Amino acid sequence: MLNRENSGRIHIYLPFLAIFFAFMVVEARLYWLQIVQHAEFSEQARGEQIRKIEVAPKRGTIYDRNLQKLAINIPSYSLYARPKKISNPKQVATLLAPLVKTKSSLLRNKLEQKQIFVWLKRKLPLSQKKQIENLNLEGIGFVEESNRFYPQKELASHVLGFVGVDNQGLAGVEFSYDNELKGQRGHFWIRRDALGYEIPFAREILQTLVPGKDLVLTIDSVIQSIVEEELAIALKETQAKSVEALFMDPHTGEILALSRRPSYDPNHYGDYPASAQKNHLIQSIYEPGSTFKVATASVLLEENLVDMKERIFCENTLRIADHIFHDWKEFNTDLDFYTIVQHSSDIGMIKLASRINNDIFFQYIKHFGFGTRTGVDLPGEEKGIARPSSSWSLTDPPCIAIGHGIAVTPLQMVTFLSAAINGGKLLRPYVVRAILEPGGRVIKKNNSHLVRTIISDSTSSMLREFLKGVVAGGTGERAGVSGYFVGGKTGTAQIPLSGARGYAEGRYISSFMGFAPVGSPKVAGIVIIKEPTGAYWGGEIAAPVFGRIIRRALPYMNVLPEDEKWVKVS
């Protein structure tokens, strides 16, 4: 009887005990979630409600030396979608595809993503924005962004470079000075509701954006335009593979103009091949040919290895080891040093250069800056090829003496020429004069930088006279400009075979490097014509282009004709 009573009581209390224990479990779970894991779930909830947004700052403006704008920013409109608000992704993709020039399948894939926000197309112009807005599509919107724009199009494109879709520098000064130009990105939080939409007035700024700094280049837009116009004419006249030119101030290292044809428009850089975008004047090397004789002559003068009165017999051919050297024309007579340079006799220069010790010759080559980067503030500079004298064969010294067996950049040649005529000062070339704050205050100024002195002032003075003679009555006559004394040196070189010894038949690089006026040089430069059709001598096709550029540039630079100067002084 007692057992039955106890059993009945247990049955009565059992449900209450079960409820009690269940309540305790729930209480323990709530304690764990609300107290122990409170911080973790709060952070998770915050992450679901808040999104970090980056804002790109205004990229710095790029000016030429006279504050003409070369790279600016204009408004653009980036198209985005909120997939959750789009009921028919296929239809929307079909409508947008022709307007944004993107395959509808790619757009549809983006619109079907399970994301709150997706980019559909970046950096659209206002005209396309209006076309899309006229469709009145739900879940589609725009964010205004800054788009890089080059108002002068191709002008100085190889100096300026270009930027990518996120305004990051990819070439030229846009790349090498990207840290200065890009500024500092801003960040802010936005709060979202349960459906993922932004809650109005619920933004929190984390980092204020800082606009980029401005650049002032050494480039002169007028001289740059002159160079580009003359190169375009030369390309058409010679039917060459390419033509290029570089001009600098020989006393400061400031690059005044740098150009190549064919060129490209940085506003649409993706429409051009990589070869057109490449800055060949600093990123490509070539054998300089007879223009390198200026370097050989510098060594002969500096080492006192030549007597100005002596005469060297310049036969048509000369055998050295297993190689026969040919002169470019038949001299077959005695020539003095001045005339050998003036008329560019290969045999005469080879004979004189044989007096130079190989190790000393190589030391001078390196001393002159060949085989070493100049340090110019542009990306991708090549250092050239200058093999050590320990690896030279018997035919290497005579080849190098006349500009073969060595590879240089056009920039290296002009940098060396500037030193050869400015008293011997090898300067580091540069393209950025100053960095400015957005308000215009100069925060950094680039000045002339002396690398080292490479020759004496007396040697430099003699070289100016020698090179003056090249234009006055030698191979560079067609570079002459009425009223001015111009100095320079012609060059014609065959193009080496790719992956094999020897040179390509009928393929030449024609060049002329020079300076003006001889009495007080204000500009030094080089013109290079690669693989011309028909005539190919440097004095015949490159020298006239140099002369036309100088003829237009000197008056603009307020350089008086030397004869007028003399009349006024008297």
Coordinates of C-alpha atoms in Angstrom, one line a residue:
M1 CA 0.0 0.0 0.0
L2 CA 2.8 2.4 0.9
N3 CA 4.7 1.6 -2.3
R4 CA 1.7 2.4 -4.3
E5 CA 1.3 5.8 -2.6
N6 CA 5.0 6.7 -3.1
S7 CA 4.8 5.6 -6.8
G8 CA 1.8 7.9 -7.3
R9 CA 3.6 10.8 -5.7
I10 CA 6.6 10.3 -8.0
H11 CA 4.3 10.3 -11.1
I12 CA 2.7 13.5 -9.8
Y13 CA 6.1 15.4 -9.3
L14 CA 8.0 14.0 -12.3
P15 CA 6.6 16.5 -14.9
F16 CA 7.4 19.4 -12.5
L17 CA 11.0 18.1 -12.1
A18 CA 11.3 17.8 -15.9
I19 CA 10.1 21.4 -16.3
F20 CA 12.5 22.6 -13.6
F21 CA 15.5 20.9 -15.2
A22 CA 14.6 22.2 -18.7
F23 CA 14.3 25.7 -17.2
M24 CA 17.7 25.4 -15.6
V25 CA 19.2 24.3 -19.0
V26 CA 17.7 27.3 -20.7
E27 CA 18.9 29.6 -18.0
A28 CA 22.4 28.2 -18.3
R29 CA 22.3 28.6 -22.1
L30 CA 21.1 32.2 -21.8
Y31 CA 23.8 32.9 -19.3
W32 CA 26.4 31.5 -21.7
L33 CA 25.1 33.4 -24.7
Q34 CA 24.4 36.7 -22.9
I35 CA 27.2 36.9 -20.5
V36 CA 30.1 34.6 -21.6
Q37 CA 29.7 35.1 -25.4
H38 CA 28.3 38.6 -25.4
A39 CA 31.3 40.3 -26.8
E40 CA 31.7 37.8 -29.6
F41 CA 28.1 38.0 -30.8
S42 CA 28.0 41.7 -30.5
E43 CA 31.0 42.0 -32.8
Q44 CA 29.4 39.5 -35.2
A45 CA 26.1 41.5 -35.2
R46 CA 28.1 44.7 -35.7
G47 CA 29.9 43.1 -38.7
E48 CA 26.5 42.2 -40.3
Q49 CA 25.1 45.7 -39.8
I50 CA 28.2 47.8 -40.6
R51 CA 30.3 48.0 -43.8
K52 CA 33.6 49.7 -44.3
I53 CA 33.7 51.9 -47.4
E54 CA 36.9 53.3 -49.0
V55 CA 36.9 56.6 -50.8
A56 CA 39.6 57.5 -53.3
P57 CA 41.1 61.0 -53.0
K58 CA 41.6 63.4 -55.8
R59 CA 44.8 62.5 -57.7
G60 CA 47.4 65.3 -58.0
T61 CA 47.6 67.4 -61.1
I62 CA 50.6 67.2 -63.4
Y63 CA 51.9 70.4 -65.0
D64 CA 54.7 71.2 -67.5
R65 CA 57.4 73.6 -66.4
N66 CA 55.2 76.6 -67.3
L67 CA 52.2 75.2 -65.4
Q68 CA 50.3 74.0 -68.4
K69 CA 48.1 71.1 -67.3
L70 CA 49.1 67.8 -68.7
A71 CA 47.2 65.4 -66.4
I72 CA 44.0 66.3 -64.6
N73 CA 40.9 64.7 -63.0
I74 CA 37.4 64.8 -64.4
P75 CA 34.1 63.3 -62.9
S76 CA 33.2 59.8 -64.0
Y77 CA 30.4 57.5 -62.9
S78 CA 30.8 53.9 -61.7
L79 CA 27.8 51.6 -62.2
Y80 CA 26.8 49.3 -59.4
A81 CA 23.9 46.9 -58.6
R82 CA 22.1 45.6 -55.5
P83 CA 21.3 42.1 -56.6
K84 CA 18.6 41.6 -53.9
K85 CA 16.5 44.3 -55.4
I86 CA 16.7 42.9 -59.0
S87 CA 13.9 40.6 -59.8
N88 CA 14.9 39.8 -63.4
P89 CA 18.7 39.7 -63.7
K90 CA 18.6 38.3 -67.3
Q91 CA 16.5 41.2 -68.6
V92 CA 18.5 43.9 -66.8
A93 CA 21.8 42.4 -68.1
T94 CA 20.4 42.4 -71.7
L95 CA 19.4 46.1 -71.4
L96 CA 22.7 47.2 -69.9
A97 CA 25.1 45.1 -72.1
P98 CA 25.2 47.4 -75.2
L99 CA 25.4 50.5 -73.1
V100 CA 28.4 49.5 -71.0
K101 CA 30.0 47.4 -73.8
T102 CA 30.1 44.2 -71.8
K103 CA 28.7 40.8 -72.5
S104 CA 25.3 40.3 -71.0
S105 CA 26.3 36.9 -69.7
L106 CA 29.0 38.5 -67.6
L107 CA 26.6 41.1 -66.3
R108 CA 24.0 38.4 -65.5
N109 CA 26.5 36.5 -63.4
K110 CA 27.2 39.5 -61.3
L111 CA 23.5 40.3 -60.9
E112 CA 22.8 36.8 -59.7
Q113 CA 25.4 36.9 -57.0
K114 CA 24.2 36.7 -53.4
Q115 CA 25.8 39.9 -52.4
I116 CA 24.5 43.2 -51.3
F117 CA 26.6 45.3 -53.6
V118 CA 28.5 44.6 -56.9
W119 CA 30.3 46.8 -59.4
L120 CA 29.1 46.4 -63.0
K121 CA 31.3 48.9 -64.8
R122 CA 33.7 51.5 -63.6
K123 CA 34.5 55.0 -64.8
L124 CA 31.6 55.7 -67.3
P125 CA 31.2 59.1 -68.9
L126 CA 28.2 61.3 -68.2
S127 CA 26.6 60.4 -71.5
Q128 CA 26.5 56.7 -70.7
K129 CA 25.2 57.5 -67.2
K130 CA 22.2 59.4 -68.6
Q131 CA 21.4 56.6 -71.0
I132 CA 21.3 54.0 -68.2
E133 CA 19.3 56.3 -65.9
N134 CA 16.7 56.6 -68.6
L135 CA 16.0 52.9 -68.3
N136 CA 14.7 53.4 -64.7
L137 CA 16.0 50.1 -63.5
E138 CA 15.4 49.0 -59.9
G139 CA 18.5 48.1 -57.9
I140 CA 20.9 50.0 -60.2
G141 CA 22.9 53.1 -59.2
F142 CA 26.0 55.2 -59.7
V143 CA 28.9 56.3 -57.6
E144 CA 30.7 59.5 -58.7
E145 CA 34.5 58.9 -59.0
S146 CA 37.5 60.8 -60.2
N147 CA 38.8 59.8 -63.6
R148 CA 42.3 60.6 -64.9
F149 CA 42.3 62.7 -68.1
Y150 CA 45.1 63.9 -70.3
P151 CA 43.9 67.0 -72.1
Q152 CA 46.8 67.1 -74.5
K153 CA 46.3 63.4 -75.5
E154 CA 49.5 62.0 -76.9
L155 CA 51.7 64.9 -75.9
A156 CA 54.6 63.7 -73.6
S157 CA 52.7 60.4 -73.1
H158 CA 55.9 58.5 -72.5
V159 CA 56.9 60.9 -69.7
L160 CA 53.4 61.0 -68.2
G161 CA 52.5 57.4 -68.4
F162 CA 48.9 56.4 -67.4
V163 CA 46.8 55.0 -64.5
G164 CA 44.6 52.0 -64.0
V165 CA 40.9 51.8 -63.2
D166 CA 41.6 52.5 -59.5
N167 CA 43.8 55.5 -60.4
Q168 CA 47.0 53.6 -59.5
G169 CA 50.0 54.7 -61.6
L170 CA 51.1 52.1 -64.1
A171 CA 53.8 53.9 -66.2
G172 CA 55.8 57.1 -66.5
V173 CA 55.8 59.7 -63.7
E174 CA 52.3 58.4 -62.8
F175 CA 54.1 55.3 -61.7
S176 CA 57.4 56.6 -60.3
Y177 CA 55.6 59.3 -58.3
D178 CA 52.5 57.4 -57.5
N179 CA 52.9 57.7 -53.7
E180 CA 52.9 61.5 -54.0
L181 CA 50.1 61.7 -56.6
K182 CA 47.6 59.3 -55.1
G183 CA 47.0 61.0 -51.8
Q184 CA 45.6 59.1 -48.8
R185 CA 42.3 57.1 -49.1
G186 CA 39.5 57.9 -46.8
H187 CA 37.4 55.3 -44.9
F188 CA 34.0 55.4 -43.3
W189 CA 31.4 53.0 -41.8
I190 CA 27.9 52.7 -43.1
R191 CA 25.1 51.0 -41.1
R192 CA 22.7 48.7 -42.8
D193 CA 19.2 47.5 -41.9
A194 CA 18.0 43.9 -41.9
L195 CA 17.6 43.9 -45.6
G196 CA 21.1 45.2 -46.2
Y197 CA 20.2 48.8 -47.2
E198 CA 22.0 51.8 -45.8
I199 CA 20.5 53.6 -42.9
P200 CA 20.3 57.3 -43.7
F201 CA 22.5 59.6 -41.5
A202 CA 24.3 56.6 -39.9
R203 CA 27.8 57.1 -41.3
E204 CA 30.9 57.3 -39.2
I205 CA 34.2 58.7 -40.7
L206 CA 37.2 56.7 -39.7
Q207 CA 39.9 58.4 -41.8
T208 CA 39.6 61.7 -43.7
L209 CA 40.8 61.4 -47.3
V210 CA 43.9 63.5 -48.2
P211 CA 44.2 64.7 -51.8
G212 CA 47.3 63.9 -53.8
K213 CA 50.2 66.3 -54.4
D214 CA 50.8 68.0 -57.7
L215 CA 53.9 67.6 -59.9
V216 CA 55.7 70.3 -62.0
L217 CA 57.7 68.7 -64.8
T218 CA 60.9 69.8 -66.5
I219 CA 59.1 69.2 -69.8
D220 CA 58.3 72.3 -71.9
S221 CA 55.0 71.7 -73.8
V222 CA 56.1 74.0 -76.6
I223 CA 59.4 72.3 -77.2
Q224 CA 57.7 68.9 -76.7
S225 CA 55.1 69.9 -79.4
I226 CA 57.9 71.0 -81.8
V227 CA 59.7 67.6 -81.3
E228 CA 56.5 65.6 -81.8
E229 CA 55.5 67.5 -84.9
E230 CA 58.9 67.0 -86.5
L231 CA 59.1 63.3 -85.6
A232 CA 55.7 62.8 -87.2
I233 CA 57.0 64.3 -90.4
A234 CA 60.2 62.3 -90.2
L235 CA 58.3 59.0 -89.7
K236 CA 56.2 59.7 -92.8
E237 CA 59.3 60.8 -94.9
T238 CA 61.5 57.9 -94.0
Q239 CA 58.8 55.2 -93.6
A240 CA 60.8 54.0 -90.6
K241 CA 59.8 51.5 -87.9
S242 CA 60.0 54.3 -85.4
V243 CA 61.6 57.7 -84.7
E244 CA 62.5 59.1 -81.3
A245 CA 64.1 62.2 -79.8
L246 CA 65.2 63.5 -76.4
F247 CA 66.4 67.0 -75.5
M248 CA 67.8 68.4 -72.2
D249 CA 69.4 71.4 -70.7
P250 CA 73.1 70.4 -70.7
H251 CA 73.9 72.5 -67.6
T252 CA 71.1 71.1 -65.3
G253 CA 70.1 67.7 -66.5
E254 CA 66.4 68.8 -66.9
I255 CA 64.7 66.9 -69.7
L256 CA 62.9 69.4 -71.9
A257 CA 61.3 67.0 -74.4
L258 CA 61.1 63.3 -74.8
S259 CA 59.1 61.6 -77.6
R260 CA 58.7 58.6 -79.8
R261 CA 56.6 57.9 -82.9
P262 CA 54.5 55.8 -83.1
S263 CA 53.0 57.0 -79.8
Y264 CA 49.8 56.4 -77.8
D265 CA 47.0 58.3 -76.1
P266 CA 47.1 57.6 -72.4
N267 CA 43.4 58.3 -72.2
H268 CA 42.9 55.0 -74.1
Y269 CA 46.2 53.2 -73.4
G270 CA 44.6 49.8 -73.7
D271 CA 43.9 50.4 -77.4
Y272 CA 47.7 50.4 -78.2
P273 CA 50.3 47.7 -78.3
A274 CA 52.9 47.4 -75.5
S275 CA 55.6 48.5 -78.0
A276 CA 53.9 51.9 -78.4
Q277 CA 53.5 52.4 -74.7
K278 CA 57.1 51.6 -73.9
N279 CA 59.5 54.5 -73.3
H280 CA 62.2 53.3 -75.6
L281 CA 64.5 56.3 -74.9
I282 CA 65.3 54.9 -71.5
Q283 CA 64.0 51.3 -71.6
S284 CA 65.6 50.1 -74.9
I285 CA 69.2 49.8 -75.8
Y286 CA 71.0 50.0 -79.2
E287 CA 74.5 50.1 -80.7
P288 CA 75.2 53.8 -81.1
G289 CA 77.6 53.6 -84.1
S290 CA 79.7 56.7 -84.9
T291 CA 78.0 58.9 -82.3
F292 CA 80.1 56.9 -79.8
K293 CA 83.3 58.3 -81.4
V294 CA 82.7 61.4 -79.2
A295 CA 83.5 59.1 -76.2
T296 CA 86.5 57.6 -77.9
A297 CA 87.8 61.1 -78.9
S298 CA 87.3 62.2 -75.3
V299 CA 89.6 59.4 -74.0
L300 CA 92.3 60.2 -76.6
L301 CA 92.3 63.9 -75.6
E302 CA 92.1 63.3 -71.9
E303 CA 95.0 60.8 -72.0
N304 CA 97.1 63.0 -74.4
L305 CA 97.4 60.1 -76.9
V306 CA 97.0 62.2 -80.0
D307 CA 99.0 65.1 -81.6
M308 CA 96.8 67.6 -83.3
K309 CA 99.3 68.0 -86.1
E310 CA 99.9 64.4 -86.9
R311 CA 98.2 62.7 -89.8
I312 CA 96.9 59.2 -90.0
F313 CA 96.6 57.3 -93.3
C314 CA 93.0 56.2 -93.6
E315 CA 92.9 53.3 -96.1
N316 CA 89.6 51.7 -97.2
T317 CA 90.0 48.5 -95.2
L318 CA 91.9 47.3 -92.2
R319 CA 92.4 43.7 -91.0
I320 CA 92.5 43.0 -87.3
A321 CA 92.7 39.4 -86.3
D322 CA 90.1 37.6 -88.4
H323 CA 88.0 40.6 -89.1
I324 CA 88.2 43.2 -91.9
F325 CA 87.0 46.7 -91.1
H326 CA 85.7 48.9 -93.9
D327 CA 85.4 52.6 -93.8
W328 CA 82.0 54.1 -94.7
K329 CA 83.6 55.9 -97.7
E330 CA 86.9 55.8 -99.5
F331 CA 89.3 58.3 -98.0
N332 CA 92.6 56.6 -98.9
T333 CA 94.5 59.6 -97.7
D334 CA 96.2 61.1 -94.6
L335 CA 93.8 62.8 -92.2
D336 CA 94.4 64.7 -88.9
F337 CA 92.4 64.0 -85.8
Y338 CA 90.0 66.9 -86.3
T339 CA 89.2 65.7 -89.8
I340 CA 88.8 62.1 -88.7
V341 CA 86.1 63.2 -86.3
Q342 CA 84.6 65.7 -88.8
H343 CA 84.2 63.2 -91.5
S344 CA 83.7 60.2 -89.2
S345 CA 86.5 57.9 -90.6
D346 CA 86.2 54.5 -89.0
I347 CA 89.7 53.4 -90.0
G348 CA 91.2 56.6 -88.7
M349 CA 89.4 56.3 -85.3
I350 CA 90.3 52.6 -85.0
K351 CA 93.9 53.3 -85.6
L352 CA 94.0 56.1 -83.0
A353 CA 92.0 54.1 -80.5
S354 CA 94.6 51.3 -80.7
R355 CA 96.8 53.5 -78.5
I356 CA 94.4 53.3 -75.6
N357 CA 95.0 50.5 -73.0
N358 CA 92.0 48.2 -72.9
D359 CA 91.6 48.5 -69.1
I360 CA 91.8 52.2 -69.3
F361 CA 89.4 52.4 -72.1
F362 CA 86.9 50.3 -70.1
Q363 CA 87.4 52.5 -67.0
Y364 CA 86.5 55.6 -69.1
I365 CA 83.5 53.9 -70.6
K366 CA 82.1 53.2 -67.1
H367 CA 83.3 56.7 -65.9
F368 CA 81.3 58.2 -68.7
G369 CA 78.1 56.5 -67.4
F370 CA 77.7 53.7 -69.9
G371 CA 76.7 50.3 -68.5
T372 CA 75.1 52.1 -65.5
R373 CA 71.7 53.6 -65.0
T374 CA 71.6 57.4 -65.1
G375 CA 69.2 57.5 -62.2
V376 CA 66.5 59.4 -64.1
D377 CA 63.2 59.6 -62.2
L378 CA 61.3 57.4 -64.7
P379 CA 60.6 53.7 -64.3
G380 CA 62.2 50.8 -66.1
E381 CA 65.5 52.4 -67.0
E382 CA 68.0 50.0 -68.8
K383 CA 71.6 50.2 -67.9
G384 CA 73.0 49.1 -71.2
I385 CA 75.8 46.6 -72.0
A386 CA 79.4 47.5 -71.4
R387 CA 81.4 44.2 -71.1
P388 CA 84.5 44.3 -68.9
S389 CA 87.9 44.5 -70.8
S390 CA 88.9 41.2 -69.3
S391 CA 86.3 39.6 -71.7
W392 CA 87.4 41.5 -74.8
S393 CA 88.7 39.7 -77.9
L394 CA 91.2 41.4 -80.3
T395 CA 88.4 42.8 -82.4
D396 CA 86.4 44.3 -79.4
P397 CA 88.4 47.5 -78.9
P398 CA 88.2 48.6 -82.5
C399 CA 84.5 47.7 -82.6
I400 CA 83.8 49.7 -79.4
A401 CA 85.8 52.6 -80.6
I402 CA 83.4 53.2 -83.5
G403 CA 80.2 52.3 -81.5
H404 CA 79.7 48.6 -82.0
G405 CA 80.0 45.9 -79.4
I406 CA 78.5 48.2 -76.8
A407 CA 74.8 48.9 -76.1
V408 CA 73.4 52.2 -74.7
T409 CA 70.2 54.0 -74.2
P410 CA 69.5 57.3 -76.0
L411 CA 69.3 59.0 -72.5
Q412 CA 72.8 57.8 -71.7
M413 CA 74.1 59.3 -74.9
V414 CA 72.5 62.7 -74.3
T415 CA 73.6 62.7 -70.7
F416 CA 77.2 61.9 -71.8
L417 CA 77.1 64.5 -74.6
S418 CA 75.9 67.1 -72.1
A419 CA 78.9 66.4 -69.9
A420 CA 81.3 66.4 -72.9
I421 CA 80.3 70.0 -73.8
N422 CA 79.4 71.6 -70.4
G423 CA 82.9 71.4 -69.0
G424 CA 82.9 67.7 -68.0
K425 CA 80.1 67.6 -65.5
L426 CA 78.1 64.4 -65.6
L427 CA 74.6 65.3 -64.3
R428 CA 71.7 63.1 -63.3
P429 CA 68.8 63.7 -65.7
Y430 CA 65.3 64.3 -64.3
V431 CA 61.8 65.1 -65.4
V432 CA 60.1 66.4 -62.2
R433 CA 61.1 69.9 -61.1
A434 CA 58.9 70.2 -58.0
I435 CA 56.3 68.6 -55.9
L436 CA 53.4 70.9 -54.7
E437 CA 50.8 70.7 -52.1
P438 CA 47.2 71.1 -53.5
G439 CA 47.3 74.7 -52.5
G440 CA 50.4 75.3 -54.6
R441 CA 53.1 75.5 -51.9
V442 CA 56.4 73.9 -53.0
I443 CA 57.2 71.1 -50.6
K444 CA 60.1 69.6 -52.6
K445 CA 62.2 70.9 -55.4
N446 CA 64.5 68.8 -57.5
N447 CA 67.8 70.5 -58.3
S448 CA 70.7 69.7 -60.6
H449 CA 72.7 66.8 -59.2
L450 CA 76.4 66.4 -60.1
V451 CA 77.3 62.7 -60.4
R452 CA 81.0 63.4 -61.1
T453 CA 83.4 65.2 -63.4
I454 CA 84.4 63.0 -66.3
I455 CA 86.8 65.2 -68.4
S456 CA 88.7 68.4 -68.0
D457 CA 87.3 71.8 -69.1
S458 CA 90.1 72.0 -71.8
T459 CA 89.0 68.6 -73.3
S460 CA 85.4 69.8 -73.2
S461 CA 86.3 73.0 -75.0
M462 CA 88.2 71.0 -77.7
L463 CA 85.2 68.7 -78.2
R464 CA 82.9 71.6 -78.7
E465 CA 85.1 72.8 -81.6
F466 CA 85.5 69.3 -83.1
L467 CA 81.7 68.8 -83.1
K468 CA 81.1 72.3 -84.4
G469 CA 83.3 71.2 -87.4
V470 CA 81.1 68.1 -88.0
V471 CA 78.1 70.4 -88.7
A472 CA 80.1 73.2 -90.3
G473 CA 81.7 71.1 -93.0
G474 CA 81.4 67.4 -92.1
T475 CA 78.9 64.6 -92.0
G476 CA 76.4 66.6 -90.0
E477 CA 76.0 69.6 -92.3
R478 CA 72.3 69.0 -92.7
A479 CA 71.8 69.8 -89.0
G480 CA 73.0 73.3 -89.5
V481 CA 70.8 76.3 -88.6
S482 CA 71.2 79.7 -90.1
G483 CA 72.4 82.2 -87.6
Y484 CA 73.6 79.7 -85.0
F485 CA 76.7 77.5 -84.6
V486 CA 75.5 73.9 -84.1
G487 CA 77.7 71.0 -82.9
G488 CA 77.0 67.3 -83.2
K489 CA 77.9 63.9 -84.4
T490 CA 76.2 61.6 -86.9
G491 CA 75.8 57.9 -86.4
T492 CA 74.7 54.9 -88.5
A493 CA 74.7 51.4 -87.1
Q494 CA 73.5 48.0 -88.3
I495 CA 71.1 46.2 -86.0
P496 CA 72.5 43.0 -84.4
L497 CA 70.9 39.7 -85.2
S498 CA 68.6 38.4 -82.4
G499 CA 70.1 35.3 -80.8
A500 CA 73.0 35.0 -83.2
R501 CA 76.3 36.6 -84.1
G502 CA 76.5 39.3 -86.8
Y503 CA 74.2 42.0 -88.1
A504 CA 70.9 42.0 -89.9
E505 CA 71.2 42.8 -93.6
G506 CA 69.7 46.1 -94.7
R507 CA 68.5 47.1 -91.2
Y508 CA 69.9 50.3 -89.7
I509 CA 69.6 52.7 -86.9
S510 CA 70.4 56.3 -88.0
S511 CA 71.1 59.0 -85.5
F512 CA 72.3 62.5 -84.9
M513 CA 73.2 63.9 -81.5
G514 CA 74.1 67.5 -81.0
F515 CA 73.8 70.8 -79.2
A516 CA 73.4 74.5 -79.7
P517 CA 74.6 77.1 -79.7
V518 CA 78.2 76.1 -79.6
G519 CA 79.4 79.2 -77.8
S520 CA 77.0 78.8 -74.9
P521 CA 75.0 75.5 -75.2
K522 CA 71.4 75.8 -74.1
V523 CA 70.1 72.5 -75.4
A524 CA 71.5 69.1 -76.2
G525 CA 69.7 66.2 -77.8
I526 CA 69.5 63.2 -80.0
V527 CA 67.3 62.1 -82.9
I528 CA 67.1 58.3 -83.7
I529 CA 65.5 56.8 -86.7
K530 CA 65.1 53.0 -86.6
E531 CA 64.9 50.9 -89.7
P532 CA 64.2 53.6 -92.3
T533 CA 63.2 52.7 -95.8
G534 CA 65.6 53.9 -98.5
A535 CA 68.3 56.3 -97.3
Y536 CA 69.8 55.4 -94.0
W537 CA 72.9 57.5 -93.2
G538 CA 72.5 59.5 -90.0
G539 CA 73.8 62.6 -91.6
E540 CA 71.3 62.3 -94.4
I541 CA 68.0 61.6 -92.5
A542 CA 68.5 62.2 -88.8
A543 CA 70.6 65.4 -88.9
P544 CA 67.9 67.4 -90.8
V545 CA 65.3 66.5 -88.2
F546 CA 67.6 67.7 -85.5
G547 CA 68.2 70.9 -87.4
R548 CA 64.5 71.6 -87.9
I549 CA 63.8 71.1 -84.2
I550 CA 66.7 73.4 -83.1
R551 CA 65.6 76.0 -85.7
R552 CA 62.2 76.2 -84.1
A553 CA 63.2 75.7 -80.4
L554 CA 66.1 78.3 -80.1
P555 CA 64.0 81.4 -80.9
Y556 CA 61.3 80.2 -78.6
M557 CA 63.9 79.8 -75.8
N558 CA 65.0 83.4 -76.5
V559 CA 68.4 82.3 -77.7
L560 CA 69.6 85.0 -80.0
P561 CA 71.4 84.1 -83.2
E562 CA 75.1 84.3 -82.5
D563 CA 75.9 86.7 -85.3
E564 CA 73.2 89.1 -84.0
K565 CA 74.6 88.9 -80.6
W566 CA 78.0 89.8 -81.9
V567 CA 76.6 92.8 -83.7
K568 CA 74.8 94.1 -80.7
V569 CA 77.9 93.8 -78.4
S570 CA 80.1 95.7 -80.9

